[in-house]
mmCIF file of C-alpha atoms in Angstrom:
data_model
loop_
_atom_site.group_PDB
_atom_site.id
_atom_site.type_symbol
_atom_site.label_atom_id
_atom_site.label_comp_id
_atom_site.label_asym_id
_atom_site.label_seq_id
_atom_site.Cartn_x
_atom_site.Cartn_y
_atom_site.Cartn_z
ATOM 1 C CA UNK A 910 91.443 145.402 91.905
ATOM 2 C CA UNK A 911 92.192 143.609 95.144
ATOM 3 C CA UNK A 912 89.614 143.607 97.569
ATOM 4 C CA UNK A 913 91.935 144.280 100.447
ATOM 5 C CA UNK A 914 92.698 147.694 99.403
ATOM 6 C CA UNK A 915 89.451 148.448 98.488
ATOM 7 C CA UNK A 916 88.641 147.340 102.044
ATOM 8 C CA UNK A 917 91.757 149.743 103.332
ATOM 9 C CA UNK A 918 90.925 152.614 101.072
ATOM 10 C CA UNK A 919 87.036 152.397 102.858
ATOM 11 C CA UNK A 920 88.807 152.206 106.145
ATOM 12 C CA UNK A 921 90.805 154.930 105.472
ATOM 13 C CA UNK A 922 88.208 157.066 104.323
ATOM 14 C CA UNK A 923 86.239 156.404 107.259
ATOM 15 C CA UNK A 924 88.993 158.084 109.551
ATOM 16 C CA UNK A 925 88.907 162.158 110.027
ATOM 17 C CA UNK A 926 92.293 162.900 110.737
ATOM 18 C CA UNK A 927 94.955 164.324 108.274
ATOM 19 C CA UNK A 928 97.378 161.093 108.113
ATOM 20 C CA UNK A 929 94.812 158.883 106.597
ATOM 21 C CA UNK A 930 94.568 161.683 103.650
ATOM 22 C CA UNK A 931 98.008 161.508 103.511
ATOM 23 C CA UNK A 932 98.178 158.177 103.052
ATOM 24 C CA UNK A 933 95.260 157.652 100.791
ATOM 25 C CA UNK A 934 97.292 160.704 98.382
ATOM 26 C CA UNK A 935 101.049 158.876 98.668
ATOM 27 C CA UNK A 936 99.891 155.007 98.065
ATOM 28 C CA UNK A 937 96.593 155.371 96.484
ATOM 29 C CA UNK A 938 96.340 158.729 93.956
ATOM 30 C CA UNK A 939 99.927 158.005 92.794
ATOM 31 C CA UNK A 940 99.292 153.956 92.228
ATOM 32 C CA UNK A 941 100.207 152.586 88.644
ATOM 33 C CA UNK A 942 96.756 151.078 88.725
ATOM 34 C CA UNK A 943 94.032 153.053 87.494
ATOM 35 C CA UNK A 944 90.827 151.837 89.489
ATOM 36 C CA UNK A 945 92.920 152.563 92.810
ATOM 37 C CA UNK A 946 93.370 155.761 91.304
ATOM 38 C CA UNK A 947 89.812 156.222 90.958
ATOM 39 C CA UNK A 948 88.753 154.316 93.769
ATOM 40 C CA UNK A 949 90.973 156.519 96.249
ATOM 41 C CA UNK A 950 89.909 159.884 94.357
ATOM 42 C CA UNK A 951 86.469 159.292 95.051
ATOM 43 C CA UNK A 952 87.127 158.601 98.073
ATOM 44 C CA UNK A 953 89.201 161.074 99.276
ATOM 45 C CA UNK A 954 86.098 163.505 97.889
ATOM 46 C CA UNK A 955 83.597 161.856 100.002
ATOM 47 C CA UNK A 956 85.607 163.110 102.798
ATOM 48 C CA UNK A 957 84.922 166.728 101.798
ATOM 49 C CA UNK A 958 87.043 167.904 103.813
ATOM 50 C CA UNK A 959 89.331 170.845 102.739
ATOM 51 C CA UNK A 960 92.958 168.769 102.610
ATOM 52 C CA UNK A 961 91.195 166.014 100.650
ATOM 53 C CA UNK A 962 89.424 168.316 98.230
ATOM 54 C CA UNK A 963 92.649 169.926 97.416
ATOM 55 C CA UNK A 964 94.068 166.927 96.872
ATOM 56 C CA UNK A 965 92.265 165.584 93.710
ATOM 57 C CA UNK A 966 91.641 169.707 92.417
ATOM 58 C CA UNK A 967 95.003 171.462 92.657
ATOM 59 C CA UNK A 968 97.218 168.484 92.435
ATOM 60 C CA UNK A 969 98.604 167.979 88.293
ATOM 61 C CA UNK A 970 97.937 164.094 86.955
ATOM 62 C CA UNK A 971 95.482 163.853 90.342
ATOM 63 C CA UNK A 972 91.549 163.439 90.502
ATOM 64 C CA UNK A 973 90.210 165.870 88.504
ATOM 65 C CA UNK A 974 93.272 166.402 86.626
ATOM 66 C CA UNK A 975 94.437 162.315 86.049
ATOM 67 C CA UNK A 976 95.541 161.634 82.479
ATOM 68 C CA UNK A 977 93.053 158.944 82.517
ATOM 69 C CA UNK A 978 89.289 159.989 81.577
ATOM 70 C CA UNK A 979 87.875 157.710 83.784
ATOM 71 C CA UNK A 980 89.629 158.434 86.939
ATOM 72 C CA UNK A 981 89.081 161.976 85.793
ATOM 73 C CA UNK A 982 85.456 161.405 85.203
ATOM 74 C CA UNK A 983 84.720 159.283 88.438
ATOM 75 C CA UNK A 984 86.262 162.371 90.404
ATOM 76 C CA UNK A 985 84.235 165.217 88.618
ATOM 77 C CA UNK A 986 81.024 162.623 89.415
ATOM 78 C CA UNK A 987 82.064 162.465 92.827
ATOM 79 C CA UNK A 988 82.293 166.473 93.583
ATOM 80 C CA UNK A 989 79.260 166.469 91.736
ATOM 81 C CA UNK A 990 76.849 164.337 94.206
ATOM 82 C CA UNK A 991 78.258 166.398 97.476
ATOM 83 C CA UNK A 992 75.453 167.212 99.015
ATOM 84 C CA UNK A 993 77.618 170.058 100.882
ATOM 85 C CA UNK A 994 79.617 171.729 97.767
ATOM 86 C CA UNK A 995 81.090 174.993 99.525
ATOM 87 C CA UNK A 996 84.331 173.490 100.607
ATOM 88 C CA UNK A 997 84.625 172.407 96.607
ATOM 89 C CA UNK A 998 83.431 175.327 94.711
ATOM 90 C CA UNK A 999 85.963 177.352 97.837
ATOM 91 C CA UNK A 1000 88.986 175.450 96.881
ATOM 92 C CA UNK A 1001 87.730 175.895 92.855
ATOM 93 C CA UNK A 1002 87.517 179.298 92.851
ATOM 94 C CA UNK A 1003 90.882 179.232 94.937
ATOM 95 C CA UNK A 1004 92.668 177.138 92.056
ATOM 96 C CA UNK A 1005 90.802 179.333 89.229
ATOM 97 C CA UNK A 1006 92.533 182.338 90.449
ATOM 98 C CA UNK A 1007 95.975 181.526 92.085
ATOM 99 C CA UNK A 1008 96.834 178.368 90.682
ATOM 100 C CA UNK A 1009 100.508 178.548 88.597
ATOM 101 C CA UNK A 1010 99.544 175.953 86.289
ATOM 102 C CA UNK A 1011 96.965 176.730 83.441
ATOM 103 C CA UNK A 1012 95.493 172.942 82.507
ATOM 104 C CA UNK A 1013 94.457 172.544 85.822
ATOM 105 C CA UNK A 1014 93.084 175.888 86.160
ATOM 106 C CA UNK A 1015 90.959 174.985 82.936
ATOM 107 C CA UNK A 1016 90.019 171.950 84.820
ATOM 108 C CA UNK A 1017 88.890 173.873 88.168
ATOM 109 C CA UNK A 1018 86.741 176.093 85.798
ATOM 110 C CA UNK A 1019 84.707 173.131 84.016
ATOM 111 C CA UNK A 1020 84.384 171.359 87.290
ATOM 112 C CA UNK A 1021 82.599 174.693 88.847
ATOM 113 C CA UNK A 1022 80.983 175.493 85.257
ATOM 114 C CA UNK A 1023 79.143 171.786 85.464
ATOM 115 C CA UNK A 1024 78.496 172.436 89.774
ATOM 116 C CA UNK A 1025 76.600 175.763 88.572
ATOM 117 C CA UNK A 1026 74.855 173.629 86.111
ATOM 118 C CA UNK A 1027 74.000 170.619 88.728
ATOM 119 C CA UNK B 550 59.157 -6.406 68.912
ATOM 120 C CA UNK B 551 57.598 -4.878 71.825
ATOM 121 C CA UNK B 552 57.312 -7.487 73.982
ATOM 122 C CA UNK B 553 60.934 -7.910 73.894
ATOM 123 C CA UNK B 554 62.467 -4.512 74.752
ATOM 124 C CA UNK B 555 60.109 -5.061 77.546
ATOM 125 C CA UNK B 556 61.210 -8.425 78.683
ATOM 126 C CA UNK B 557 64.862 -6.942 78.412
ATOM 127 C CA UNK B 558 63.838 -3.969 79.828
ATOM 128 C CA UNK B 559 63.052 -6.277 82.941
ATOM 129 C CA UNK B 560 65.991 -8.450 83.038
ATOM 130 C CA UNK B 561 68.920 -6.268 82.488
ATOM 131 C CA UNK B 562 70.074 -4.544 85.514
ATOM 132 C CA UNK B 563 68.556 -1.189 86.292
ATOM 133 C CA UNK B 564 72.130 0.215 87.277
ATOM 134 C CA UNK B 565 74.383 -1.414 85.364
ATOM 135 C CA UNK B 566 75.876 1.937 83.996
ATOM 136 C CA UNK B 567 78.098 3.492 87.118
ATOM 137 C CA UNK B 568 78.237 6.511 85.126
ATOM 138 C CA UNK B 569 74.583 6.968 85.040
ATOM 139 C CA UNK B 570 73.251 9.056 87.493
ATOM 140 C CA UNK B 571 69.848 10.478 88.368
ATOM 141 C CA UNK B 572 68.793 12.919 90.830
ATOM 142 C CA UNK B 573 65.372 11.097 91.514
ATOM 143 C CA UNK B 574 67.532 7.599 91.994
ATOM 144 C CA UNK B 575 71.110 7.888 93.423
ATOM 145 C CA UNK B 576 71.419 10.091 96.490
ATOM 146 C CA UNK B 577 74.703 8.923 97.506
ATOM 147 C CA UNK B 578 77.932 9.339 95.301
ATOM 148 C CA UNK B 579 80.377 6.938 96.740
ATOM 149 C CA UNK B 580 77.102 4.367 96.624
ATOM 150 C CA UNK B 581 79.008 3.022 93.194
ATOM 151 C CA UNK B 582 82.106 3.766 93.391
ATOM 152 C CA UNK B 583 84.168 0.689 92.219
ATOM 153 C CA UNK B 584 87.335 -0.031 94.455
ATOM 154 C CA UNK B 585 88.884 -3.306 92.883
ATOM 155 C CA UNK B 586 85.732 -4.056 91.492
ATOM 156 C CA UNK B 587 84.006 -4.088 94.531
ATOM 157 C CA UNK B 588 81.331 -1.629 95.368
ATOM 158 C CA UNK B 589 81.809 -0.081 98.780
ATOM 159 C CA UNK B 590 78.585 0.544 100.451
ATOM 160 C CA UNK B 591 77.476 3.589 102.701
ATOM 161 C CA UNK B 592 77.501 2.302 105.763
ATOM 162 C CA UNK B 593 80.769 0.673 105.267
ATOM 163 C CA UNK B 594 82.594 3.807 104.313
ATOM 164 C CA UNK B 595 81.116 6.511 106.870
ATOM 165 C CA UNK B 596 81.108 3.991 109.781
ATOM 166 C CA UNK B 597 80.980 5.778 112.847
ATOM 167 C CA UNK B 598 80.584 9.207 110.944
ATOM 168 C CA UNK B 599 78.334 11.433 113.523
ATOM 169 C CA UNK B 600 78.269 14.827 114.511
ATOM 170 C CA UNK B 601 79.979 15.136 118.447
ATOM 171 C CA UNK B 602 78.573 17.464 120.173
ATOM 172 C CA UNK B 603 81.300 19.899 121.612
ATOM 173 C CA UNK B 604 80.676 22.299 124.430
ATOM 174 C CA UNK B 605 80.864 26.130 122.970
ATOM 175 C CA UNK B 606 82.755 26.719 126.293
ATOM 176 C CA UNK B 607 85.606 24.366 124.826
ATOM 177 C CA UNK B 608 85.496 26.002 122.029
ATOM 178 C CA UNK B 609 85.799 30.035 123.252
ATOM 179 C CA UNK B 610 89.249 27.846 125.437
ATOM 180 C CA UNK B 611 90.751 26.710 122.327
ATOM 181 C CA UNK B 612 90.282 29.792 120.249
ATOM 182 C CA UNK B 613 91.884 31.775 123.351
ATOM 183 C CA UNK B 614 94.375 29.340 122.949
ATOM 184 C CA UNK B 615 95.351 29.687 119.407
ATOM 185 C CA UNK B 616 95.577 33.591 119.861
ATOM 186 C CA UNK B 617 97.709 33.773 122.325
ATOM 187 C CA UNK B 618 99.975 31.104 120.866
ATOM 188 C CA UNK B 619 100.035 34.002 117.888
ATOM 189 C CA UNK B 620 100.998 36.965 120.705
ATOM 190 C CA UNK B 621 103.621 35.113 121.708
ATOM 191 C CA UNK B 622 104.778 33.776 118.522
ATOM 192 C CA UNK B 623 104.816 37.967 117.651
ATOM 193 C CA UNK B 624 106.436 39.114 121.249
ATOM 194 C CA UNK B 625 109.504 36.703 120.285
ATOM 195 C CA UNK B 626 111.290 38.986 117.851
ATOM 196 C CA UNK B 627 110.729 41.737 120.319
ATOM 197 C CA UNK B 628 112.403 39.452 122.769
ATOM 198 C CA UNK B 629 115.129 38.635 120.911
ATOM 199 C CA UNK B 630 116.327 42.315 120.252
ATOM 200 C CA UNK B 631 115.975 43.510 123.928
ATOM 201 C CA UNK B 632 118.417 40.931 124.205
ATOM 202 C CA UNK B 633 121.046 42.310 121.813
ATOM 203 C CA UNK B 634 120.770 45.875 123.013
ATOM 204 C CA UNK B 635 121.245 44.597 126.300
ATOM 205 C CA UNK B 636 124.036 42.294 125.153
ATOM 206 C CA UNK B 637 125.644 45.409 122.941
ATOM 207 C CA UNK B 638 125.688 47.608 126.068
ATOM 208 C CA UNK B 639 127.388 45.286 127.849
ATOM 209 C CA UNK B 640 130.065 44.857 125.585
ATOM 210 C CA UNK B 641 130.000 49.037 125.299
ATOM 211 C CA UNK B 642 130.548 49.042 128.525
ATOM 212 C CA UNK B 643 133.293 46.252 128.400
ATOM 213 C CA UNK B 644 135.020 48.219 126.039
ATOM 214 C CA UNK B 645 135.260 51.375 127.840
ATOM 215 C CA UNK B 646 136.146 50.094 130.849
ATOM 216 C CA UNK B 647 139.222 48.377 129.482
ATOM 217 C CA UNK B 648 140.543 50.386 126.654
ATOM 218 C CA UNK B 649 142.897 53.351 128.121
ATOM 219 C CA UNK B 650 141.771 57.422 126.892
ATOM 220 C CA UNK B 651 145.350 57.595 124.886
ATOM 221 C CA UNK B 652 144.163 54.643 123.033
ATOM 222 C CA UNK B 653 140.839 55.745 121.591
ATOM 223 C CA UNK B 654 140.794 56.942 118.045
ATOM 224 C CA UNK B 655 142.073 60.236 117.128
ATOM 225 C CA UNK B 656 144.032 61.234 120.518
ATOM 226 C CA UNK B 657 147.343 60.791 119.137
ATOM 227 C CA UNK B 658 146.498 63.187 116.454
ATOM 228 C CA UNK B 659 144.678 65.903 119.023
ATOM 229 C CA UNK B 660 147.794 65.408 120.915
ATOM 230 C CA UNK B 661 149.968 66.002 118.677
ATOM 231 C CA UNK B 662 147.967 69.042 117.608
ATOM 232 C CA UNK B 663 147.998 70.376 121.273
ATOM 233 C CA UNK B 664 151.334 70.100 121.581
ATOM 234 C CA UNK B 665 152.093 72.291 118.515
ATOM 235 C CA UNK B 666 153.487 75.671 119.287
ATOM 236 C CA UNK B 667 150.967 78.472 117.804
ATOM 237 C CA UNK B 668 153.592 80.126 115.807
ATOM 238 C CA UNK B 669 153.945 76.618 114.112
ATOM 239 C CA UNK B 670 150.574 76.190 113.178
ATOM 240 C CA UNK B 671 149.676 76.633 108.963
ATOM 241 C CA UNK B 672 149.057 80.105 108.227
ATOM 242 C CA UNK B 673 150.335 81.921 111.657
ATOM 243 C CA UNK B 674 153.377 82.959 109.820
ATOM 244 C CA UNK B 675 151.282 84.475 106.997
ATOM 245 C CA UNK B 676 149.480 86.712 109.432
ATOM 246 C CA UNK B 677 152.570 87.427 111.124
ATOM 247 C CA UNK B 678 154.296 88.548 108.412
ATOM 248 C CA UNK B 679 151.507 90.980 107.320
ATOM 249 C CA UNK B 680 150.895 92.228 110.438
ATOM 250 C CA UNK B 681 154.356 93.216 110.645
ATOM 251 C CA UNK B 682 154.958 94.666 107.606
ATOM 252 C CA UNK B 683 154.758 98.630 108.083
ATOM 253 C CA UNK B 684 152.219 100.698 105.652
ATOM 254 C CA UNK B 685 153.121 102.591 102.811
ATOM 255 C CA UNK B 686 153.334 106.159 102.328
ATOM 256 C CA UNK B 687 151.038 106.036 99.085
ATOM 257 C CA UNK B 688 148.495 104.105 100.914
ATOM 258 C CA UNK B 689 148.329 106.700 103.513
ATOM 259 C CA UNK B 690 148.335 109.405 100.788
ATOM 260 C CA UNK B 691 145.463 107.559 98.588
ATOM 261 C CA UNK B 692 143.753 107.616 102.285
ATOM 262 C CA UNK B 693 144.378 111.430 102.411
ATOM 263 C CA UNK B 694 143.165 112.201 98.928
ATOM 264 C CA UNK B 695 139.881 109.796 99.491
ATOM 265 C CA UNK B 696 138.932 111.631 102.361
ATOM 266 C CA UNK B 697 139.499 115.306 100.860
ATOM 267 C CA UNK B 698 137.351 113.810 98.146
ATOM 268 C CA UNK B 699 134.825 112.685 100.390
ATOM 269 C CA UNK B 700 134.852 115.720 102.448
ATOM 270 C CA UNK B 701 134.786 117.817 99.208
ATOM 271 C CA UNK B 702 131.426 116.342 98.387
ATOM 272 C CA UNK B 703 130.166 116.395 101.548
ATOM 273 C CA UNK B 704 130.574 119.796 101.378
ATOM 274 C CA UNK B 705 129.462 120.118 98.257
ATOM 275 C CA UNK B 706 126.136 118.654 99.296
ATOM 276 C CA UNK B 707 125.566 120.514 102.417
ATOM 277 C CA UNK B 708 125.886 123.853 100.093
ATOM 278 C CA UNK B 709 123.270 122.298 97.699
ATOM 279 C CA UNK B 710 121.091 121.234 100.758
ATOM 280 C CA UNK B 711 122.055 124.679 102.114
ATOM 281 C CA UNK B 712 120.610 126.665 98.995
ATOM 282 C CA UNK B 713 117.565 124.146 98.830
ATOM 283 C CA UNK B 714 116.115 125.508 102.326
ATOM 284 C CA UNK B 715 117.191 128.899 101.971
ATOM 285 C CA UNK B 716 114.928 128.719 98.750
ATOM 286 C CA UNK B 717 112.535 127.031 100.833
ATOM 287 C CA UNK B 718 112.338 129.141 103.717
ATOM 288 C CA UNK B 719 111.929 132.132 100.892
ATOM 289 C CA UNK B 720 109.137 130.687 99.565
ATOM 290 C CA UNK B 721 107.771 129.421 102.864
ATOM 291 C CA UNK B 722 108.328 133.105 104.128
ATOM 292 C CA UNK B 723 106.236 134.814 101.220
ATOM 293 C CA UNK B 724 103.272 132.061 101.560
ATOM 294 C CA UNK B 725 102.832 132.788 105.087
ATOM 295 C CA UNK B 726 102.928 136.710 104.727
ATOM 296 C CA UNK B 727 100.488 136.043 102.196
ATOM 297 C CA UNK B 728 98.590 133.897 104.672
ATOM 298 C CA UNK B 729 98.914 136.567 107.206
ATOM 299 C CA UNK B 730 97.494 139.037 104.938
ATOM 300 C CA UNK B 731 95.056 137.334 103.900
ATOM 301 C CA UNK B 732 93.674 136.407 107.296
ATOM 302 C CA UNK B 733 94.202 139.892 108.524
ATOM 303 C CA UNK B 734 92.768 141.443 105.345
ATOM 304 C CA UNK B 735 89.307 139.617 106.145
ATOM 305 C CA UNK B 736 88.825 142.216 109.043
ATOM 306 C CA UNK B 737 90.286 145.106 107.414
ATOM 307 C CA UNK B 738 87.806 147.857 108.930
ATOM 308 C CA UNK B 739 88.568 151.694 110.452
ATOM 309 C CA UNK B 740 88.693 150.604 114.084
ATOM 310 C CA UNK B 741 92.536 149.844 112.834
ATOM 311 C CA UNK B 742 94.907 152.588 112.917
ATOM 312 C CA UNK B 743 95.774 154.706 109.964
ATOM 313 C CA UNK B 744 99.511 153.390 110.453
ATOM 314 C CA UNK B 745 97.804 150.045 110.693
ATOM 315 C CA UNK B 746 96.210 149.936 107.534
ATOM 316 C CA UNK B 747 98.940 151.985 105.707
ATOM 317 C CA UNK B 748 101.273 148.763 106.715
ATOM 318 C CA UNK B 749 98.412 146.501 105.444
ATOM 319 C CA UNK B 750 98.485 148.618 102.544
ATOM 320 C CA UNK B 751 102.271 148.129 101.637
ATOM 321 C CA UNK B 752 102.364 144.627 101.970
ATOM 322 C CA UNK B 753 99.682 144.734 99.369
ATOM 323 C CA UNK B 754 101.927 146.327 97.307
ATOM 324 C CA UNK B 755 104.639 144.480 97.783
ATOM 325 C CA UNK B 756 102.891 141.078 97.243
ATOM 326 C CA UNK B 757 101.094 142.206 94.262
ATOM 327 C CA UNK B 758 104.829 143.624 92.718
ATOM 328 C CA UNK B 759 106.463 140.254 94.063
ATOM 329 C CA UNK B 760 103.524 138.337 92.222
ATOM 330 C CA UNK B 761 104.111 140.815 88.990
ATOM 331 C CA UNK B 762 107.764 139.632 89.020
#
């Protein structure tokens, strides 16, 4: 992956307001590659914030819910070493219950299944 | 037998032979030299014969002498030619003083020359004549049709050289956004805007796509 969006996915991640998420979701989550897939998932959970979160758990073929098992993975590892989880198990139970879609509702319920087991 | 060899020996004349010589006996050669059959005798023959003595100042004069007699004997040819020179200006001189200018050699013909109208002169009319005669119409057309030609691929070339730096300046273009990335993408941190790096973050794109193509 090139090292200059590595270094702008950091620098976006750094940033607290709500355009950097946006832009980390519209050029990094739906990139053809997968490590800036990955690399922008994880970071967008390291923001723990609540837009962020909901980005890579409600979103289909996103984070948690990425057709590729890594990205996938790398995301699920990522919610799991929060040290603060409420935001994530908030926006989990959120997706478990309202969410139209079923495979990411499945999803949502592992994730919190394997943060009650953490 | 002895005694006579002896006694002849004695008698017979110890010189007789004037062939014989000896080194320990005859010291002078003309001593027996036989003129008519009679023998000439030193002191007749070298009579007066004694070494003069001559000054060595008479002789430096007379070797003087001699040389110079052989300077002068070499300054006469020398001599003799600054004589003819002198006598051949002279008659130079002579000459040119009595001969008139329309007599000299060749005026007649440089006069005749000048003279000569220039129309008359060998090849005048030649030029004239071509000079004169108007130009065609299918030299002016094969004029025409040479420069379309050459304007044609002048044109021609300019389009070529045209394309060549518009490919040029595309490439040059895409190296120096690279460039500019590149340097700018060494101090990628968060103290740039969001808009900032989202920019960065296309031209990333786009160069990585461009490269992919």
């Amino acid at each position: 992956m090139n090292r200059n969006v590595l270094e702008i996915i950091d620098a976006l991640s750094a940033h607290e307001d709500n355009e950097s998420i946006r832009v980390l979701e519209e050029l990094g989550t739906n990139s053809p590659d997968n490590e800036v897939r990955e690399y922008t998932s994880r970071a967008l959970v390291r923001k723990n914030v609540h837009d962020s979160l909901k980005v890579v758990i409600i979103n289909q073929g996103k984070g948690i819910n990425d057709l590729s098992p890594s990205v996938a993975m790398s995301t699920i590892n990522e919610i799991l070493a929060l040290k603060d989880k409420e935001e994530v198990i908030k926006i989990l139970d959120d997706t478990i219950s309202m969410h139209s879609d079923e495979s990411v509702k499945e999803n949502a319920r592992s994730v919190k299944s394997l943060l009650s087991l953490s | 037998m002895a005694k006579i060899i002896k006694i002849a020996s004695t008698t017979t004349p110890r010189n007789a032979n004037p062939f014989r010589t000896s080194r320990s006996v005859a010291t002078n050669p003309f001593k027996y030299s036989n003129f008519e059959g009679n023998t000439l005798q030193f002191a007749d023959v070298f009579e007066g014969f004694e070494p003069k003595n001559i000054s060595k100042l008479k002789m430096i004069a007379a070797s003087v002498t001699g040389t110079m007699n052989k300077i002068k004997s070499g300054f006469e040819p020398i001599v003799n030619f600054v004589n003819r020179v002198r006598g051949g200006i002279s008659s130079a001189w002579d000459y040119a003083k009595n001969t008139s200018v329309t007599d000299l050699p060749g005026m007649r013909t440089f006069s005749r020359v000048m003279n000569t109208p220039v129309t008359d002169l060998p090849g005048i009319k030649t030029i004239n004549r071509v000079m004169n005669t108007p130009i065609e119409i299918n030299l002016l057309s094969g004029i025409t049709d040479s420069l379309s030609g050459i304007k044609t691929g002048i044109s021609g070339r300019i389009s070529s050289i045209n394309d060549n730096v518009t490919t040029f300046g595309k490439e040059l273009s895409d190296k120096w956004t690279a460039l500019v990335s590149k340097i700018q993408g060494s101090r990628i941190s968060s103290d740039l805007t969001v808009n900032e790096l989202e920019e960065l973050w296309k031209k990333e794109i786009e160069l990585e796509v461009g490269g992919a193509v």
